PDB file of C-alpha atoms in Angstrom:
ATOM      1  CA  MET A 289     -15.024   1.231   5.773  1.00 52.00           C
ATOM      2  CA  ALA A 290     -13.607   4.729   5.282  1.00 55.00           C
ATOM      3  CA  TYR A 291      -9.881   5.331   5.642  1.00 73.00           C
ATOM      4  CA  ASP A 292      -7.589   8.322   5.951  1.00 82.00           C
ATOM      5  CA  LYS A 293      -7.584  10.695   3.015  1.00 88.00           C
ATOM      6  CA  PHE A 294      -4.501  10.529   0.805  1.00 92.00           C
ATOM      7  CA  ASN A 295      -3.184  13.708  -0.787  1.00 94.00           C
ATOM      8  CA  ILE A 296       0.568  14.308  -0.508  1.00 97.00           C
ATOM      9  CA  LEU A 297       2.651  11.911   1.578  1.00 97.00           C
ATOM     10  CA  THR A 298       6.199  12.865   2.549  1.00 98.00           C
ATOM     11  CA  SER A 299       7.976  10.183   4.534  1.00 98.00           C
ATOM     12  CA  SER A 300      11.106   8.162   4.965  1.00 98.00           C
ATOM     13  CA  ALA A 301      10.823   4.616   3.637  1.00 98.00           C
ATOM     14  CA  VAL A 302      11.444   1.020   4.613  1.00 98.00           C
ATOM     15  CA  PRO A 303      13.442  -0.884   1.943  1.00 98.00           C
ATOM     16  CA  LEU A 304      12.605  -4.490   1.056  1.00 98.00           C
ATOM     17  CA  PRO A 305      14.658  -5.171  -2.108  1.00 96.00           C
ATOM     18  CA  ILE A 306      13.365  -8.716  -2.593  1.00 96.00           C
ATOM     19  CA  GLU A 307      11.735  -9.785  -5.870  1.00 96.00           C
ATOM     20  CA  ASN A 308       8.603 -11.901  -6.179  1.00 96.00           C
ATOM     21  CA  VAL A 309       7.237 -11.205  -2.696  1.00 96.00           C
ATOM     22  CA  ASP A 310       3.976 -13.163  -2.690  1.00 95.00           C
ATOM     23  CA  THR A 311       0.899 -12.687  -0.533  1.00 94.00           C
ATOM     24  CA  ASP A 312       1.674 -15.754   1.586  1.00 93.00           C
ATOM     25  CA  GLN A 313       4.907 -14.088   2.627  1.00 95.00           C
ATOM     26  CA  ILE A 314       3.099 -10.806   3.283  1.00 96.00           C
ATOM     27  CA  ILE A 315       0.513 -12.515   5.495  1.00 93.00           C
ATOM     28  CA  PRO A 316       0.744 -16.296   5.982  1.00 88.00           C
ATOM     29  CA  ALA A 317      -2.423 -18.309   5.387  1.00 84.00           C
ATOM     30  CA  ARG A 318      -2.760 -19.354   9.018  1.00 81.00           C
ATOM     31  CA  PHE A 319      -3.656 -15.770   9.942  1.00 78.00           C
ATOM     32  CA  LEU A 320      -6.583 -15.428   7.538  1.00 70.00           C
ATOM     33  CA  LYS A 321      -9.341 -16.508   9.908  1.00 71.00           C
ATOM     34  CA  ALA A 322     -10.371 -12.993  11.010  1.00 63.00           C
ATOM     35  CA  THR A 323     -12.854 -11.056   8.882  1.00 61.00           C
ATOM     36  CA  LYS A 324     -12.210  -7.555  10.236  1.00 63.00           C
ATOM     37  CA  ARG A 325      -9.360  -5.492   8.864  1.00 61.00           C
ATOM     38  CA  GLU A 326      -7.743  -4.780  12.215  1.00 66.00           C
ATOM     39  CA  GLY A 327      -4.880  -6.695  13.799  1.00 71.00           C
ATOM     40  CA  PHE A 328      -3.191  -8.006  10.670  1.00 87.00           C
ATOM     41  CA  GLY A 329      -0.232  -5.632  10.951  1.00 88.00           C
ATOM     42  CA  ASP A 330       1.149  -7.676  13.850  1.00 90.00           C
ATOM     43  CA  ASN A 331       1.642 -10.556  11.447  1.00 91.00           C
ATOM     44  CA  LEU A 332       2.881  -8.656   8.395  1.00 95.00           C
ATOM     45  CA  PHE A 333       5.817 -10.716   7.025  1.00 96.00           C
ATOM     46  CA  ARG A 334       5.363 -12.916  10.095  1.00 95.00           C
ATOM     47  CA  ASP A 335       7.706 -15.731   9.067  1.00 95.00           C
ATOM     48  CA  TRP A 336      10.394 -13.277   7.985  1.00 96.00           C
ATOM     49  CA  ARG A 337      10.022 -11.102  11.127  1.00 95.00           C
ATOM     50  CA  TYR A 338       9.955 -13.795  13.819  1.00 95.00           C
ATOM     51  CA  ASN A 339      11.669 -17.036  14.806  1.00 94.00           C
ATOM     52  CA  GLY A 340       9.695 -20.139  15.739  1.00 89.00           C
ATOM     53  CA  ASP A 341       9.704 -19.042  19.370  1.00 93.00           C
ATOM     54  CA  ASP A 342       8.206 -15.622  18.405  1.00 91.00           C
ATOM     55  CA  THR A 343      11.431 -13.712  19.067  1.00 95.00           C
ATOM     56  CA  PRO A 344      12.169 -11.026  16.453  1.00 95.00           C
ATOM     57  CA  LYS A 345      14.753 -11.794  13.764  1.00 95.00           C
ATOM     58  CA  ALA A 346      17.299  -9.023  14.123  1.00 92.00           C
ATOM     59  CA  ASP A 347      18.303  -9.115  10.473  1.00 93.00           C
ATOM     60  CA  PHE A 348      14.818  -8.413   9.065  1.00 96.00           C
ATOM     61  CA  VAL A 349      14.185  -4.813   8.049  1.00 97.00           C
ATOM     62  CA  LEU A 350      10.967  -4.312  10.026  1.00 96.00           C
ATOM     63  CA  ASN A 351      12.919  -5.181  13.182  1.00 96.00           C
ATOM     64  CA  ASP A 352      15.716  -2.754  12.338  1.00 95.00           C
ATOM     65  CA  LYS A 353      15.078   0.624  13.973  1.00 94.00           C
ATOM     66  CA  THR A 354      17.374   2.194  11.416  1.00 95.00           C
ATOM     67  CA  TYR A 355      14.418   2.230   9.023  1.00 97.00           C
ATOM     68  CA  SER A 356      10.972   3.687   9.506  1.00 96.00           C
ATOM     69  CA  GLY A 357       8.226   5.521   7.669  1.00 97.00           C
ATOM     70  CA  LYS A 358       4.870   5.177   5.995  1.00 98.00           C
ATOM     71  CA  ILE A 359       6.287   3.981   2.652  1.00 98.00           C
ATOM     72  CA  LEU A 360       7.431   0.448   1.874  1.00 98.00           C
ATOM     73  CA  VAL A 361       9.744   0.091  -1.106  1.00 98.00           C
ATOM     74  CA  GLY A 362       9.591  -3.444  -2.461  1.00 97.00           C
ATOM     75  CA  GLY A 363      11.306  -5.405  -5.181  1.00 96.00           C
ATOM     76  CA  LYS A 364       9.880  -6.295  -8.589  1.00 96.00           C
ATOM     77  CA  ASN A 365       6.647  -8.328  -8.733  1.00 96.00           C
ATOM     78  CA  PHE A 366       5.362  -7.347  -5.319  1.00 96.00           C
ATOM     79  CA  GLY A 367       2.118  -9.014  -4.155  1.00 95.00           C
ATOM     80  CA  SER A 368       2.078 -12.020  -6.458  1.00 93.00           C
ATOM     81  CA  GLY A 369       0.413 -15.308  -5.539  1.00 86.00           C
ATOM     82  CA  SER A 370      -3.083 -15.755  -4.111  1.00 82.00           C
ATOM     83  CA  SER A 371      -5.668 -13.023  -4.247  1.00 79.00           C
ATOM     84  CA  ARG A 372      -6.131 -12.668  -0.461  1.00 85.00           C
ATOM     85  CA  GLU A 373      -7.289  -9.191   0.546  1.00 88.00           C
ATOM     86  CA  HIS A 374      -5.662  -9.747   3.927  1.00 90.00           C
ATOM     87  CA  ALA A 375      -2.231  -8.986   2.415  1.00 94.00           C
ATOM     88  CA  ALA A 376      -3.281  -5.402   1.681  1.00 93.00           C
ATOM     89  CA  TRP A 377      -5.011  -5.205   5.083  1.00 92.00           C
ATOM     90  CA  ALA A 378      -1.762  -6.227   6.810  1.00 94.00           C
ATOM     91  CA  VAL A 379       0.260  -3.573   4.946  1.00 96.00           C
ATOM     92  CA  TYR A 380      -2.273  -0.877   5.912  1.00 94.00           C
ATOM     93  CA  ASP A 381      -2.721  -2.052   9.478  1.00 93.00           C
ATOM     94  CA  TYR A 382       1.041  -2.026  10.065  1.00 95.00           C
ATOM     95  CA  GLY A 383       1.067   1.658   9.148  1.00 95.00           C
ATOM     96  CA  PHE A 384       2.201   1.816   5.541  1.00 97.00           C
ATOM     97  CA  ARG A 385       0.173   4.157   3.324  1.00 97.00           C
ATOM     98  CA  ALA A 386       2.086   3.480   0.104  1.00 98.00           C
ATOM     99  CA  VAL A 387       4.081   0.672  -1.472  1.00 98.00           C
ATOM    100  CA  VAL A 388       6.590   1.436  -4.214  1.00 98.00           C
ATOM    101  CA  SER A 389       7.724  -1.228  -6.697  1.00 98.00           C
ATOM    102  CA  SER A 390       8.735  -1.604 -10.305  1.00 97.00           C
ATOM    103  CA  PHE A 391       5.893  -4.104 -10.813  1.00 97.00           C
ATOM    104  CA  PHE A 392       2.791  -5.162  -8.863  1.00 96.00           C
ATOM    105  CA  ALA A 393       0.525  -8.161  -9.210  1.00 93.00           C
ATOM    106  CA  ASP A 394      -2.794  -6.792 -10.496  1.00 93.00           C
ATOM    107  CA  ILE A 395      -5.035  -8.272  -7.807  1.00 94.00           C
ATOM    108  CA  PHE A 396      -2.804  -7.094  -4.961  1.00 95.00           C
ATOM    109  CA  LYS A 397      -2.700  -3.640  -6.532  1.00 95.00           C
ATOM    110  CA  GLY A 398      -6.491  -3.530  -6.704  1.00 93.00           C
ATOM    111  CA  ASN A 399      -6.851  -4.718  -3.128  1.00 93.00           C
ATOM    112  CA  CYS A 400      -4.505  -1.968  -1.952  1.00 94.00           C
ATOM    113  CA  LEU A 401      -6.483   0.708  -3.758  1.00 93.00           C
ATOM    114  CA  ASN A 402      -9.684  -0.560  -2.168  1.00 89.00           C
ATOM    115  CA  ILE A 403      -8.482  -0.001   1.376  1.00 89.00           C
ATOM    116  CA  GLY A 404      -6.280   3.101   1.254  1.00 90.00           C
ATOM    117  CA  VAL A 405      -2.793   1.867   0.374  1.00 95.00           C
ATOM    118  CA  LEU A 406      -1.376   3.586  -2.703  1.00 97.00           C
ATOM    119  CA  PRO A 407       0.639   1.256  -4.977  1.00 97.00           C
ATOM    120  CA  VAL A 408       3.176   3.398  -6.819  1.00 98.00           C
ATOM    121  CA  GLN A 409       4.754   1.660  -9.824  1.00 98.00           C
ATOM    122  CA  VAL A 410       8.056   3.139 -10.955  1.00 98.00           C
ATOM    123  CA  SER A 411      10.654   2.202 -13.545  1.00 98.00           C
ATOM    124  CA  PRO A 412      13.239  -0.407 -12.500  1.00 97.00           C
ATOM    125  CA  GLU A 413      15.910   2.276 -12.794  1.00 98.00           C
ATOM    126  CA  PHE A 414      14.103   4.668 -10.451  1.00 98.00           C
ATOM    127  CA  ALA A 415      13.423   1.866  -7.983  1.00 98.00           C
ATOM    128  CA  GLU A 416      17.146   1.094  -7.899  1.00 98.00           C
ATOM    129  CA  THR A 417      17.909   4.804  -7.386  1.00 98.00           C
ATOM    130  CA  ILE A 418      15.537   4.851  -4.387  1.00 98.00           C
ATOM    131  CA  PHE A 419      17.115   1.758  -2.845  1.00 98.00           C
ATOM    132  CA  LYS A 420      20.603   3.240  -3.192  1.00 98.00           C
ATOM    133  CA  ALA A 421      19.486   6.547  -1.663  1.00 98.00           C
ATOM    134  CA  ILE A 422      17.956   4.793   1.370  1.00 98.00           C
ATOM    135  CA  GLU A 423      21.068   2.658   1.741  1.00 96.00           C
ATOM    136  CA  ALA A 424      23.221   5.812   1.785  1.00 97.00           C
ATOM    137  CA  ASP A 425      20.862   7.585   4.216  1.00 97.00           C
ATOM    138  CA  PRO A 426      18.012   5.741   5.966  1.00 97.00           C
ATOM    139  CA  ASN A 427      16.352   9.102   6.657  1.00 97.00           C
ATOM    140  CA  THR A 428      15.952   9.765   2.936  1.00 97.00           C
ATOM    141  CA  GLU A 429      12.451  11.029   2.221  1.00 98.00           C
ATOM    142  CA  LEU A 430      10.104  10.380  -0.679  1.00 98.00           C
ATOM    143  CA  GLU A 431       7.236  12.644  -1.629  1.00 98.00           C
ATOM    144  CA  ILE A 432       4.229  10.954  -3.186  1.00 98.00           C
ATOM    145  CA  ASN A 433       1.851  13.490  -4.679  1.00 98.00           C
ATOM    146  CA  LEU A 434      -1.398  11.729  -5.566  1.00 97.00           C
ATOM    147  CA  PRO A 435      -3.194  14.694  -7.214  1.00 97.00           C
ATOM    148  CA  GLU A 436      -0.168  15.221  -9.495  1.00 98.00           C
ATOM    149  CA  GLN A 437       0.571  11.467  -9.709  1.00 98.00           C
ATOM    150  CA  THR A 438       4.290  11.941  -9.043  1.00 98.00           C
ATOM    151  CA  ILE A 439       6.886  10.441  -6.740  1.00 98.00           C
ATOM    152  CA  THR A 440       9.950  12.478  -5.889  1.00 98.00           C
ATOM    153  CA  LEU A 441      13.229  11.557  -4.225  1.00 98.00           C
ATOM    154  CA  LYS A 442      13.548  14.659  -2.057  1.00 96.00           C
ATOM    155  CA  VAL A 443      17.344  14.606  -1.670  1.00 95.00           C
ATOM    156  CA  THR A 444      17.998  14.923  -5.407  1.00 96.00           C
ATOM    157  CA  GLY A 445      14.657  16.141  -6.805  1.00 97.00           C
ATOM    158  CA  GLN A 446      14.467  13.165  -9.159  1.00 97.00           C
ATOM    159  CA  LYS A 447      10.863  12.534 -10.048  1.00 97.00           C
ATOM    160  CA  GLU A 448       8.677  10.044 -11.920  1.00 98.00           C
ATOM    161  CA  SER A 449       4.987   9.935 -12.773  1.00 98.00           C
ATOM    162  CA  PHE A 450       2.808   6.962 -11.974  1.00 98.00           C
ATOM    163  CA  ASP A 451      -0.549   5.737 -13.255  1.00 96.00           C
ATOM    164  CA  ILE A 452      -3.735   5.257 -11.257  1.00 96.00           C
ATOM    165  CA  ASN A 453      -7.348   4.631 -12.202  1.00 93.00           C
ATOM    166  CA  GLY A 454      -9.291   7.917 -12.012  1.00 93.00           C
ATOM    167  CA  TYR A 455     -12.098   6.475  -9.911  1.00 91.00           C
ATOM    168  CA  LYS A 456      -9.668   4.961  -7.381  1.00 92.00           C
ATOM    169  CA  LYS A 457      -7.665   8.186  -7.300  1.00 94.00           C
ATOM    170  CA  ASN A 458     -10.769  10.183  -6.428  1.00 91.00           C
ATOM    171  CA  ASN A 459     -11.717   7.678  -3.738  1.00 89.00           C
ATOM    172  CA  MET A 460      -8.270   7.809  -2.129  1.00 91.00           C
ATOM    173  CA  ILE A 461      -8.186  11.595  -2.125  1.00 93.00           C
ATOM    174  CA  ASN A 462     -11.578  11.582  -0.371  1.00 89.00           C
ATOM    175  CA  GLY A 463     -10.874   8.605   1.902  1.00 83.00           C
ATOM    176  CA  PHE A 464     -13.701   6.569   0.348  1.00 77.00           C
ATOM    177  CA  ASP A 465     -14.079   2.885  -0.193  1.00 69.00           C
ATOM    178  CA  ASP A 466     -16.626   1.684  -2.748  1.00 60.00           C
ATOM    179  CA  ILE A 467     -19.502   1.815  -0.264  1.00 62.00           C
ATOM    180  CA  ASP A 468     -18.563   5.311   0.912  1.00 63.00           C
ATOM    181  CA  TYR A 469     -18.518   6.461  -2.695  1.00 48.00           C
ATOM    182  CA  LEU A 470     -22.039   5.183  -3.279  1.00 54.00           C
ATOM    183  CA  GLN A 471     -23.290   6.722  -0.046  1.00 59.00           C
ATOM    184  CA  ASN A 472     -21.732  10.045  -1.071  1.00 60.00           C
ATOM    185  CA  ILE A 473     -23.791  10.101  -4.272  1.00 55.00           C
ATOM    186  CA  LYS A 474     -26.943   8.694  -2.697  1.00 57.00           C
ATOM    187  CA  GLU A 475     -29.035  11.728  -3.636  1.00 62.00           C
ATOM    188  CA  GLU A 476     -27.929  11.461  -7.283  1.00 59.00           C
ATOM    189  CA  ILE A 477     -28.796   7.775  -7.341  1.00 51.00           C
ATOM    190  CA  THR A 478     -32.186   8.428  -5.753  1.00 60.00           C
ATOM    191  CA  GLY A 479     -32.863  11.312  -8.145  1.00 54.00           C
ATOM    192  CA  PHE A 480     -32.052   9.162 -11.149  1.00 50.00           C
ATOM    193  CA  ALA A 481     -34.218   6.311  -9.837  1.00 53.00           C
ATOM    194  CA  ASP A 482     -37.152   8.687  -9.353  1.00 58.00           C
ATOM    195  CA  LYS A 483     -37.052   9.650 -13.026  1.00 67.00           C
ATOM    196  CA  LEU A 484     -37.218   6.049 -14.260  1.00 67.00           C
ATOM    197  CA  PRO A 485     -40.584   4.930 -15.674  1.00 75.00           C
ATOM    198  CA  TYR A 486     -42.407   2.259 -13.697  1.00 63.00           C
TER     199      TYR A 486
END
């Protein structure tokens, strides 16, 4: 399933300064029955967003119109817990294209890269700087430059580099998932196969 190409993203951000956010909090297990990637955004952080009667919790950041944007800034150890792909699906389906944190669980990070969400790992100090900037001005913008592998706090120009696997970086720039990548090099694969001895 192809997704939007990712090159340079400039956006305001939604702050979630909570540590150890696990995948069951991102998308509770009772919503894992569907096999398609659509529709999970409605239940992103479901138990934090809604009361038992399905009314929105006014004090949760996703229900606060003060904050918006395509970037979610999370606390340390974001995406821990079970390996469910649906957590990354929910983040993407809600509309986030990048998640920033000072540490990601490896499996969650991989799941994000597979479906078009860029996990940007920054230093704890830079993460704190971002949170303070958003607190001071909710319209604060971040620029995430995937080709250059940098994240910049636009208001001050402060910048950090981040790491990403070269193969995943290329896929995100082109909007490919693993199947799209293989289809894109189909002629090369066929050509190589034709040269093999039988």
